[in-house]
Coordinates of C-alpha atoms and ligand atoms in Angstrom, one line a residue:
X1 CA -94.6 -33.2 102.6
X2 CA -96.4 -31.8 99.6
X3 CA -94.1 -30.2 97.0
X4 CA -95.1 -28.2 94.0
X5 CA -92.5 -28.2 91.2
X6 CA -92.6 -26.0 88.1
X7 CA -90.7 -26.9 85.0
X8 CA -90.1 -25.9 81.4
X9 CA -90.3 -22.6 79.5
X10 CA -93.6 -20.9 79.1
X11 CA -94.8 -20.1 75.6
X12 CA -96.5 -16.8 74.8
X13 CA -98.6 -17.0 71.7
X14 CA -98.1 -14.6 68.7
X15 CA -100.7 -16.2 66.5
X16 CA -102.2 -19.8 66.2
X17 CA -98.9 -21.3 65.0
X18 CA -96.2 -19.1 66.6
X19 CA -95.0 -18.3 70.1
X20 CA -92.3 -16.5 72.1
X21 CA -90.3 -19.1 74.0
X22 CA -87.0 -20.0 75.6
X23 CA -84.5 -22.8 75.7
X24 CA -85.7 -24.4 78.9
X25 CA -86.3 -28.2 78.4
X26 CA -88.0 -29.1 81.7
X27 CA -85.2 -31.5 82.6
X28 CA -84.3 -29.7 85.9
X29 CA -87.9 -29.6 87.0
X30 CA -88.5 -33.2 86.1
X31 CA -85.3 -34.2 88.1
X32 CA -86.6 -32.3 91.1
X33 CA -90.0 -34.0 90.9
X34 CA -88.1 -37.4 90.8
X35 CA -85.9 -36.5 93.7
X36 CA -88.8 -35.3 95.8
X37 CA -90.6 -38.6 95.2
X38 CA -87.5 -40.6 96.2
X39 CA -87.5 -38.6 99.4
X40 CA -91.2 -39.6 100.0
X41 CA -92.9 -36.3 99.1
X42 CA -96.2 -36.0 97.2
X43 CA -95.5 -34.0 94.1
X44 CA -97.5 -31.7 91.8
X45 CA -95.5 -30.9 88.7
X46 CA -96.7 -27.9 86.8
X47 CA -95.0 -28.0 83.5
X48 CA -94.8 -26.0 80.3
X49 CA -92.5 -28.7 78.7
X50 CA -93.7 -32.1 77.4
X51 CA -94.6 -34.0 80.5
X52 CA -92.4 -36.9 81.8
X53 CA -93.7 -40.5 81.8
X54 CA -96.4 -41.0 84.5
X55 CA -94.9 -41.9 87.9
X56 CA -96.7 -42.9 91.1
X57 CA -97.1 -40.0 93.5
X58 CA -96.5 -37.3 90.9
X59 CA -99.6 -35.5 89.5
X60 CA -98.9 -33.4 86.4
X61 CA -100.6 -30.2 85.3
X62 CA -99.7 -29.0 81.8
X63 CA -99.7 -25.3 81.1
X64 CA -98.6 -23.1 78.2
X65 CA -98.3 -19.4 79.2
X66 CA -97.0 -17.5 82.3
X67 CA -100.6 -16.6 83.2
X68 CA -101.7 -20.2 83.1
X69 CA -98.7 -21.2 85.2
X70 CA -99.6 -18.5 87.7
X71 CA -103.1 -19.8 88.1
X72 CA -101.9 -23.4 88.5
X73 CA -99.3 -22.4 91.1
X74 CA -101.7 -20.3 93.2
X75 CA -104.2 -23.2 93.2
X76 CA -101.5 -25.8 94.1
X77 CA -100.2 -23.7 97.0
X78 CA -103.5 -24.2 98.8
X79 CA -102.2 -27.5 99.9
X80 CA -98.4 -27.4 99.6
X81 CA -95.4 -27.1 102.0
X82 CA -92.7 -26.3 99.4
X83 CA -92.6 -24.6 96.0
X84 CA -89.6 -25.3 93.7
X85 CA -89.9 -22.8 90.9
X86 CA -87.6 -24.2 88.3
X87 CA -89.6 -23.0 85.3
X88 CA -88.2 -20.4 82.9
X89 CA -91.2 -18.1 82.9
X90 CA -91.4 -15.6 80.0
X91 CA -90.9 -12.0 81.1
X92 CA -92.9 -10.6 78.2
X93 CA -95.8 -11.6 76.1
X94 CA -97.2 -10.1 72.8
X95 CA -99.7 -7.3 73.4
X96 CA -102.1 -8.9 70.9
X97 CA -102.5 -12.4 69.8
X98 CA -103.6 -12.7 66.1
X99 CA -106.6 -14.9 65.6
X100 CA -105.2 -16.0 62.2
X101 CA -101.8 -16.9 61.0
X102 CA -99.8 -13.7 60.3
X103 CA -99.0 -13.4 56.6
X104 CA -95.5 -12.7 55.4
X105 CA -94.9 -9.4 53.7
X106 CA -91.8 -7.4 52.5
X107 CA -92.4 -4.9 55.4
X108 CA -90.6 -5.0 58.8
X109 CA -92.7 -6.4 61.5
X110 CA -92.6 -5.0 65.1
X111 CA -94.0 -7.0 67.9
X112 CA -95.2 -5.0 70.9
X113 CA -94.6 -6.8 74.2
X114 CA -96.1 -6.4 77.6
X115 CA -94.6 -7.6 80.9
X116 CA -96.0 -10.9 82.2
X117 CA -96.8 -11.3 85.9
X118 CA -93.9 -12.3 88.1
X119 CA -95.3 -15.5 89.6
X120 CA -93.0 -15.6 92.7
X121 CA -93.5 -11.9 93.5
X122 CA -97.3 -12.3 93.2
X123 CA -97.2 -15.0 96.0
X124 CA -96.4 -12.3 98.6
X125 CA -100.1 -11.9 99.0
X126 CA -101.1 -15.6 98.8
X127 CA -103.0 -16.5 101.9
X128 CA -100.7 -19.5 102.7
X129 CA -97.4 -17.6 101.8
X130 CA -95.9 -17.9 105.3
X131 CA -96.6 -21.7 105.4
X132 CA -94.8 -22.5 102.2
X133 CA -91.0 -22.7 101.7
X134 CA -90.4 -20.7 98.5
X135 CA -87.4 -21.8 96.4
X136 CA -86.5 -19.8 93.3
X137 CA -84.0 -20.4 90.5
X138 CA -81.8 -17.7 89.2
X139 CA -80.6 -18.1 85.6
X140 CA -77.7 -15.7 85.3
X141 CA -74.8 -15.0 82.9
X142 CA -73.1 -12.2 84.8
X143 CA -72.6 -10.8 88.4
X144 CA -73.9 -14.2 89.4
X145 CA -74.0 -14.1 93.2
X146 CA -75.0 -10.4 93.4
X147 CA -77.9 -10.9 91.0
X148 CA -79.1 -14.1 92.7
X149 CA -79.0 -12.4 96.2
X150 CA -81.0 -9.4 94.8
X151 CA -83.6 -11.8 93.3
X152 CA -84.0 -13.7 96.5
X153 CA -84.7 -10.4 98.4
X154 CA -86.9 -8.9 95.7
X155 CA -89.1 -12.0 95.3
X156 CA -89.2 -12.7 99.1
X157 CA -87.7 -16.2 98.8
X158 CA -86.4 -18.6 101.4
X159 CA -83.7 -20.1 99.1
X160 CA -82.5 -19.4 95.6
X161 CA -80.6 -21.8 93.3
X162 CA -78.1 -20.0 91.2
X163 CA -77.3 -21.4 87.8
X164 CA -74.7 -20.0 85.4
X165 CA -76.7 -20.3 82.1
X166 CA -73.8 -18.9 80.1
X167 CA -71.4 -21.7 81.0
X168 CA -71.0 -24.5 78.4
X169 CA -72.5 -28.0 79.3
X170 CA -74.6 -26.9 82.2
X171 CA -77.9 -25.2 82.7
X172 CA -80.7 -24.7 80.2
X173 CA -81.5 -27.8 78.2
X174 CA -78.2 -29.6 79.2
X175 CA -78.2 -32.9 81.1
X176 CA -75.9 -31.6 83.8
X177 CA -76.0 -28.6 86.1
X178 CA -73.8 -26.9 88.7
X179 CA -75.4 -24.7 91.2
X180 CA -74.8 -22.4 94.2
X181 CA -77.7 -22.2 96.7
X182 CA -78.2 -19.1 98.8
X183 CA -80.4 -18.0 101.6
X184 CA -80.8 -14.6 103.1
X185 CA -77.5 -14.9 104.9
X186 CA -75.5 -15.9 101.8
X187 CA -74.2 -19.2 100.2
X188 CA -75.4 -22.3 101.9
X189 CA -74.4 -25.0 99.4
X190 CA -72.5 -25.4 96.2
X191 CA -72.9 -28.4 93.9
X192 CA -70.2 -28.9 91.2
X193 CA -71.1 -30.1 87.7
X194 CA -73.3 -33.3 88.1
X195 CA -76.3 -34.8 86.4
X196 CA -79.5 -32.8 87.1
X197 CA -80.9 -35.7 89.2
X198 CA -77.9 -35.5 91.5
X199 CA -78.2 -31.7 91.8
X200 CA -81.9 -32.2 92.6
X201 CA -81.2 -34.8 95.3
X202 CA -78.7 -32.4 97.0
X203 CA -81.3 -29.6 97.0
X204 CA -84.0 -31.9 98.3
X205 CA -81.6 -33.2 101.1
X206 CA -80.9 -29.5 102.1
X207 CA -84.6 -28.7 102.3
X208 CA -85.2 -31.9 104.3
X209 CA -82.4 -31.0 106.8
X210 CA -83.7 -27.4 107.2
X211 CA -87.3 -28.5 107.7
X212 CA -86.2 -31.1 110.2
X213 CA -84.2 -28.5 112.1
X214 CA -87.1 -26.0 111.9
X215 CA -89.6 -28.4 113.4
X216 CA -87.2 -29.8 116.1
Ligands
CTP1 N1 -90.1 -16.1 87.7 C1 -91.4 -16.0 88.0 N2 -92.2 -15.2 87.2 C2 -91.6 -14.6 86.1 C3 -90.3 -14.7 85.8 C4 -89.5 -15.5 86.7 O1 -91.9 -16.6 89.0 N3 -92.4 -13.9 85.3 C5 -89.3 -17.0 88.6 C6 -88.5 -18.1 87.9 O2 -89.3 -19.3 87.8 C7 -87.3 -18.3 88.8 C8 -87.0 -16.9 89.4 O3 -88.3 -16.2 89.2 O4 -87.5 -19.2 89.9 C9 -85.9 -16.1 88.7 O5 -86.1 -16.2 87.3 P1 -85.1 -15.5 86.3 O6 -85.5 -15.7 84.9 O7 -83.7 -15.8 86.7 O8 -85.3 -13.9 86.7 P2 -86.2 -12.8 86.3 O9 -87.1 -12.4 87.5 O10 -87.0 -13.2 85.0 O11 -85.2 -11.6 86.0 P3 -84.2 -11.4 84.8 O12 -84.8 -12.1 83.6 O13 -84.1 -9.9 84.6 O14 -82.9 -12.0 85.2

């Protein structure tokens, strides 16, 4: 199997030294890449975080912005069976990027933001869409299950991994995670608080079982 994994938080430049970012560390995506390798898959890791140490069978593409990540994902899906979209993609980017460092002044500064592309939604028209299992991640702080189910439908996903980013000790930038995985019919697996590699292994095992059943 060929698996594309995205990781980290995209950075949307404001000027040559500043960006809009988020707290994603890339740990969950890196854990997914490792778990996929352990399961024998060939992995392309598209990351907006500092890349992990080189590992056999994992090719790494470094990106910065949502637009760069979109281009890399579209290209990678030309030869992939599964997409694990763990990256925290910025929803907005500054309308203009200053060519020089913005200087401080006593005035208020207002940044005008434009929506970025939604990478998962954009894949609806990818020529290989129906041949790729699409797995999204839902970072939520409230109405967890309802929001995740709505995202799964809106983005046309096969599975969504719900993660309570408001809970202490799990989620963004933490070493542990706890997730609930849903498909179109509802909850299919819950994994209690565990190291991210363990959570990743459980998700990879679930995908392996489903693919085996689908091709039986
Ligand atoms: N995602 C994406 N492109 C974006 C934003 C998010 O492909 N521009 C993907 C994420 O990688 C994740 C899923 O969509 O797999 C859900 O991301 P999340 O941040 O939870 O949801 P949003 O769509 O950004 O919605 P909101 O911020 O309103 O919760």
